[in-house]
Amino acid sequence: MFKNVTLYRIAPGWAPTVQAMEAALDGARFAPCGATQDKAVGWVEPRGEAHGPLVESVAGQRVLKLMIETKTVPGAVVREHAQEQADHIEASTGRKPGKKETKALREDALLALLPQAFPRRSSAWVWIDPANGWLVTDASSQGKLDELVTALVRAFDGLAIQLLQTSVTPQTAMTQWLAATSPEAWPEGFHVERECELKSADEEKSVVRFTRHNLATDEVRQHIAEGKLPTRLALSWEGRIGLVLTESMQLKKINFLEGVFDDRSDDGESGFDTNVTLATGELQKLIPALIAALGGELELGAPAATDVEIVNPAQARREAVTASGDDGDPPF
């Protein structure tokens, strides 16, 4: 269900019942694009059952699903169609259409071509954890996130959400983990895996990617010392979940590892309930552990965490020795 995770904090005071949520979404059920409509956004049944509930409550968790349908016509085709109309006007009247009329011709061409365009659909899952005050979605692109947040705020009066903020930014933490010379410096329960992306902060924006590569090496630490910062890092947690953490606090490539879902049922309705229960149950443990690894959560409305300067680990150690006089102190 969740291959990606973007995590929001729900502001206090919003606590509707399942019935109230259902009523709020009912007026915004998904309907496919009309003949001349280029986008349709609405809520669909999470179980995939026609005319079923739009809000599923499983083990105290609430699950929603947003559907987005778009129809696009290539710009070159629109311009070609509009140019044909402009040529016809010029040939029949001797007058070349101006900018305003040309724009109108293109808009008319788009409306004429949209009924022939094939629709494309994408969806986004939403998991609301009332007890913890989280709203979690598998949407990861900014465009889809914008559509989702807009649809949620329109549907639910009084709902206010904010991207979860931590005291230490993911980029700062990932930099420290990669710069560490021992796995003991990694956060409890987490293990750095074999994939990362490093990007320089200078004008060149050079990028180094490691795939299926041991990251606890001098080579990686040298890139860090030269000023390249991680934008993505593969991690595993407690041998149960694999993921890639990004600099924007998104979790990608979520993979429930061998044995986690051994007891799930794939039989119809009970399979959906089991998948929701197991997936949300595992994520309910992972998310607090990750927040703790990033220094804890900032309160709603607090200034966002900023990246701190990461220096060469050897330099940090020398500075620590100079300040304390004890050359046995670790750099972190």
Coordinates of C-alpha atoms in Angstrom, one line a residue:
M1 CA 0.0 0.0 0.0
F2 CA 2.7 2.5 0.9
K3 CA 5.9 2.5 -1.3
N4 CA 6.5 6.1 -0.4
V5 CA 5.6 8.2 2.7
T6 CA 5.2 11.9 3.2
L7 CA 4.3 12.7 6.8
Y8 CA 2.1 15.6 8.0
R9 CA 1.3 16.7 11.5
I10 CA -2.4 17.4 12.1
A11 CA -3.1 20.5 14.2
P12 CA -4.9 19.9 17.4
G13 CA -8.7 20.3 17.5
W14 CA -9.7 18.3 14.4
A15 CA -11.3 15.1 15.5
P16 CA -14.3 14.2 13.2
T17 CA -16.1 10.8 13.4
V18 CA -15.8 8.4 10.6
Q19 CA -19.4 9.2 9.7
A20 CA -18.7 12.9 9.6
M21 CA -15.7 12.3 7.3
E22 CA -17.8 10.1 5.0
A23 CA -20.4 12.8 4.7
A24 CA -17.8 15.4 3.9
L25 CA -16.2 13.3 1.1
D26 CA -19.5 12.1 -0.4
G27 CA -19.9 15.4 -2.3
A28 CA -16.5 15.1 -3.8
R29 CA -16.6 11.6 -5.2
F30 CA -14.5 11.0 -8.2
A31 CA -16.1 11.5 -11.6
P32 CA -14.1 10.9 -14.9
C33 CA -13.2 13.9 -17.1
G34 CA -15.9 15.2 -19.3
A35 CA -15.3 15.5 -23.1
T36 CA -13.6 18.9 -22.8
Q37 CA -12.3 18.6 -19.3
D38 CA -8.5 18.2 -18.8
K39 CA -8.5 17.2 -15.2
A40 CA -10.7 15.5 -12.7
V41 CA -9.9 15.0 -9.0
G42 CA -12.1 13.1 -6.4
W43 CA -12.3 10.5 -3.8
V44 CA -12.8 6.8 -4.5
E45 CA -13.5 3.7 -2.4
P46 CA -10.3 2.4 -0.8
R47 CA -11.5 -1.2 -1.2
G48 CA -12.3 -0.7 -4.9
E49 CA -16.0 -1.6 -4.4
A50 CA -18.4 0.6 -6.4
H51 CA -20.6 2.9 -4.3
G52 CA -18.8 1.7 -1.1
P53 CA -17.6 3.8 1.7
L54 CA -14.9 6.5 1.0
V55 CA -13.5 6.2 4.5
E56 CA -12.3 2.9 5.8
S57 CA -11.7 2.4 9.5
V58 CA -9.3 -0.5 10.3
A59 CA -7.9 -1.1 13.8
G60 CA -8.5 2.5 14.7
Q61 CA -6.8 3.8 11.5
R62 CA -8.6 5.7 8.7
V63 CA -7.8 5.1 5.1
L64 CA -8.8 7.3 2.1
K65 CA -7.9 7.2 -1.6
L66 CA -7.7 10.2 -4.0
M67 CA -8.0 9.7 -7.7
I68 CA -6.6 12.1 -10.3
E69 CA -7.4 11.8 -14.0
T70 CA -5.8 14.0 -16.6
K71 CA -6.1 14.4 -20.3
T72 CA -3.3 16.0 -22.3
V73 CA -2.9 17.0 -25.9
P74 CA 0.7 17.6 -27.1
G75 CA 1.4 21.3 -27.6
A76 CA 2.8 20.7 -31.1
V77 CA -0.6 19.2 -32.1
V78 CA -2.5 22.1 -30.6
R79 CA -0.3 24.7 -32.4
E80 CA -0.6 22.8 -35.7
H81 CA -4.4 22.7 -35.4
A82 CA -4.5 26.4 -34.5
Q83 CA -2.2 27.3 -37.3
E84 CA -4.5 25.6 -39.8
Q85 CA -7.3 27.8 -38.6
A86 CA -5.1 30.9 -38.8
D87 CA -4.1 30.1 -42.3
H88 CA -7.7 29.6 -43.3
I89 CA -8.6 33.0 -41.9
E90 CA -5.7 34.7 -43.7
A91 CA -6.6 33.0 -47.0
S92 CA -10.3 33.9 -46.8
T93 CA -10.1 37.5 -45.4
G94 CA -6.5 38.6 -46.3
R95 CA -6.0 39.4 -42.6
K96 CA -3.5 37.7 -40.4
P97 CA -4.8 36.9 -36.9
G98 CA -3.2 39.0 -34.1
K99 CA -1.8 37.7 -30.8
K100 CA -5.1 37.8 -28.9
E101 CA -6.9 35.9 -31.7
T102 CA -4.1 33.4 -32.1
K103 CA -4.3 32.6 -28.4
A104 CA -8.1 32.1 -28.7
L105 CA -7.5 29.8 -31.7
R106 CA -5.2 27.7 -29.6
E107 CA -7.7 27.5 -26.8
D108 CA -10.4 26.4 -29.3
A109 CA -8.1 23.9 -30.8
L110 CA -7.4 22.4 -27.4
L111 CA -11.1 22.1 -26.6
A112 CA -11.7 20.4 -30.0
L113 CA -8.9 17.9 -29.4
L114 CA -9.5 17.0 -25.8
P115 CA -12.3 14.5 -26.5
Q116 CA -9.8 12.5 -28.5
A117 CA -7.2 12.5 -25.8
F118 CA -6.6 9.3 -23.7
P119 CA -7.1 9.9 -20.0
R120 CA -4.4 8.9 -17.5
R121 CA -5.1 8.1 -13.9
S122 CA -3.0 8.1 -10.8
S123 CA -4.0 7.7 -7.2
A124 CA -2.8 8.7 -3.7
W125 CA -3.4 6.8 -0.5
V126 CA -4.1 8.7 2.7
W127 CA -3.7 7.2 6.2
I128 CA -4.9 9.2 9.2
D129 CA -3.7 8.1 12.6
P130 CA -6.1 9.9 15.0
A131 CA -4.2 8.8 18.2
N132 CA -0.8 10.1 17.0
G133 CA -2.1 13.0 15.0
W134 CA -0.4 12.0 11.8
L135 CA -1.6 12.2 8.2
V136 CA 0.4 10.0 5.9
T137 CA 0.3 9.8 2.2
D138 CA 2.2 7.8 -0.5
A139 CA 2.1 10.8 -2.8
S140 CA 5.7 12.0 -3.4
S141 CA 5.7 14.4 -6.3
Q142 CA 5.0 18.0 -5.5
G143 CA 2.2 18.3 -8.0
K144 CA 0.3 15.3 -6.5
L145 CA 0.9 16.5 -3.0
D146 CA -0.5 19.9 -3.9
E147 CA -3.6 18.2 -5.3
L148 CA -4.0 16.0 -2.2
V149 CA -3.6 18.8 0.3
T150 CA -6.1 21.0 -1.6
A151 CA -8.6 18.2 -1.8
L152 CA -8.3 17.4 1.9
V153 CA -8.6 21.1 3.0
R154 CA -11.6 21.6 0.7
A155 CA -13.4 18.5 2.1
F156 CA -12.8 18.8 5.8
D157 CA -13.6 22.0 7.7
G158 CA -11.1 22.9 10.4
L159 CA -8.4 20.6 9.1
A160 CA -4.9 22.1 9.3
I161 CA -1.8 20.1 8.5
Q162 CA 1.9 20.9 8.3
L163 CA 4.8 18.8 7.0
L164 CA 6.5 17.1 10.0
Q165 CA 9.6 19.1 11.1
T166 CA 12.4 17.6 13.2
S167 CA 15.1 19.3 15.3
V168 CA 17.8 18.0 13.0
T169 CA 17.2 18.1 9.3
P170 CA 17.5 14.7 7.4
Q171 CA 20.4 16.1 5.4
T172 CA 22.4 17.0 8.5
A173 CA 21.7 13.6 10.1
M174 CA 22.5 11.6 6.9
T175 CA 25.8 13.5 6.6
Q176 CA 26.7 12.6 10.2
W177 CA 25.8 9.0 9.7
L178 CA 27.9 8.7 6.5
A179 CA 30.8 10.6 8.0
A180 CA 30.9 8.3 11.0
T181 CA 33.8 5.8 11.2
S182 CA 31.8 3.2 13.1
P183 CA 28.2 1.8 12.9
E184 CA 27.9 2.6 16.6
A185 CA 27.4 6.2 15.6
W186 CA 24.3 5.3 13.6
P187 CA 20.9 5.8 15.3
E188 CA 19.5 2.9 17.4
G189 CA 17.7 0.4 15.3
F190 CA 18.9 1.8 11.9
H191 CA 21.5 0.5 9.6
V192 CA 23.0 2.4 6.6
E193 CA 22.5 0.3 3.5
R194 CA 24.1 0.3 0.0
E195 CA 22.6 3.3 -1.8
C196 CA 23.0 7.0 -1.6
E197 CA 23.2 10.2 -3.6
L198 CA 25.6 13.0 -2.8
K199 CA 25.4 16.5 -4.3
S200 CA 27.8 19.4 -4.0
A201 CA 26.5 22.8 -2.9
D202 CA 28.6 24.8 -5.4
E203 CA 27.6 26.2 -8.7
E204 CA 28.4 23.0 -10.6
K205 CA 26.0 20.9 -8.5
S206 CA 28.0 17.8 -9.2
V207 CA 26.4 14.6 -8.2
V208 CA 27.8 11.2 -7.0
R209 CA 25.6 8.2 -6.8
F210 CA 26.4 4.9 -5.1
T211 CA 24.3 1.8 -5.9
R212 CA 24.9 -1.6 -4.3
H213 CA 28.0 -0.2 -2.7
N214 CA 29.4 -0.3 0.8
L215 CA 29.0 3.2 2.1
A216 CA 31.1 2.9 5.3
T217 CA 34.3 3.7 3.4
D218 CA 37.0 6.4 3.2
E219 CA 35.8 7.2 -0.3
V220 CA 32.4 8.2 0.8
R221 CA 33.8 10.1 3.8
Q222 CA 36.1 12.0 1.5
H223 CA 33.2 13.2 -0.6
I224 CA 31.5 14.4 2.6
A225 CA 34.7 16.1 3.7
E226 CA 34.9 17.9 0.3
G227 CA 31.4 19.4 0.8
K228 CA 29.1 17.0 -0.9
L229 CA 25.9 16.5 1.0
P230 CA 23.5 13.5 0.9
T231 CA 20.1 14.0 -0.8
R232 CA 19.1 10.3 -0.5
L233 CA 20.3 7.5 1.7
A234 CA 19.1 3.9 1.9
L235 CA 18.4 2.6 5.4
S236 CA 16.9 -0.4 7.1
W237 CA 15.2 -0.4 10.5
E238 CA 15.2 -3.4 12.9
G239 CA 15.6 -5.8 10.0
R240 CA 11.9 -5.2 9.3
I241 CA 11.6 -2.2 6.9
G242 CA 13.9 -1.0 4.1
L243 CA 13.6 2.6 2.9
V244 CA 15.4 5.5 1.2
L245 CA 15.4 8.7 3.3
T246 CA 15.5 12.0 1.3
E247 CA 16.7 15.5 2.3
S248 CA 13.0 16.6 2.3
M249 CA 12.0 14.1 4.9
Q250 CA 10.2 11.8 2.4
L251 CA 10.6 8.0 2.7
K252 CA 10.9 6.3 -0.7
K253 CA 11.2 2.7 -1.8
I254 CA 9.6 1.4 1.4
N255 CA 10.0 -2.4 1.5
F256 CA 8.6 -4.6 4.3
L257 CA 11.3 -7.1 4.7
E258 CA 11.1 -10.9 4.8
G259 CA 8.8 -12.3 7.5
V260 CA 6.9 -9.1 8.3
F261 CA 3.8 -10.0 6.2
D262 CA 4.1 -13.8 6.6
D263 CA 0.7 -14.0 8.4
R264 CA -1.3 -11.8 6.1
S265 CA -4.4 -13.0 4.3
D266 CA -5.0 -12.3 0.6
D267 CA -8.6 -13.3 0.7
G268 CA -10.9 -10.4 -0.3
E269 CA -12.0 -8.0 2.3
S270 CA -10.0 -9.6 5.1
G271 CA -6.8 -9.2 3.0
F272 CA -7.4 -5.5 2.8
D273 CA -7.9 -5.2 6.5
T274 CA -4.8 -7.4 7.3
N275 CA -2.6 -5.3 4.9
V276 CA -3.7 -2.1 6.4
T277 CA -3.2 -3.4 10.0
L278 CA 0.2 -4.8 9.3
A279 CA 1.5 -1.8 7.2
T280 CA 0.3 0.9 9.6
G281 CA 1.4 -1.1 12.6
E282 CA 5.0 -1.3 11.3
L283 CA 5.0 2.4 10.3
Q284 CA 3.7 3.4 13.7
K285 CA 6.9 2.0 15.1
L286 CA 9.2 3.2 12.4
I287 CA 8.1 6.8 12.4
P288 CA 8.8 7.6 16.1
A289 CA 12.1 5.9 15.8
L290 CA 13.0 8.0 12.8
I291 CA 11.8 11.2 14.5
A292 CA 14.0 10.3 17.5
A293 CA 17.0 9.7 15.2
L294 CA 16.5 13.2 13.9
G295 CA 16.5 14.9 17.3
G296 CA 12.8 14.9 18.0
E297 CA 9.8 16.7 16.5
L298 CA 9.5 20.5 16.4
E299 CA 6.3 21.9 17.7
L300 CA 3.7 23.1 15.2
G301 CA 4.5 26.7 14.1
A302 CA 8.1 26.5 15.3
P303 CA 10.8 27.6 12.8
A304 CA 11.9 24.8 10.5
A305 CA 15.2 23.2 11.3
T306 CA 18.2 24.4 9.2
D307 CA 21.2 22.5 8.0
V308 CA 24.3 23.0 10.1
E309 CA 27.8 23.1 8.7
I310 CA 29.3 19.6 8.5
V311 CA 33.1 19.7 8.8
N312 CA 35.7 17.1 8.0
P313 CA 35.4 14.5 10.8
A314 CA 39.2 14.6 11.4
Q315 CA 39.0 18.4 11.8
A316 CA 36.0 18.0 14.2
R317 CA 38.1 15.6 16.3
R318 CA 41.1 17.9 16.4
E319 CA 38.8 20.8 17.5
A320 CA 37.3 18.6 20.2
V321 CA 40.7 17.6 21.5
T322 CA 41.9 21.3 21.5
A323 CA 38.8 22.3 23.4
S324 CA 38.7 19.5 26.0
G325 CA 42.3 18.4 26.2
D326 CA 41.1 14.8 26.1
D327 CA 42.0 13.0 22.9
G328 CA 39.8 10.1 23.8
D329 CA 36.5 11.9 23.2
P330 CA 34.6 10.9 20.1
P331 CA 34.0 13.6 17.5
F332 CA 30.2 13.2 17.7

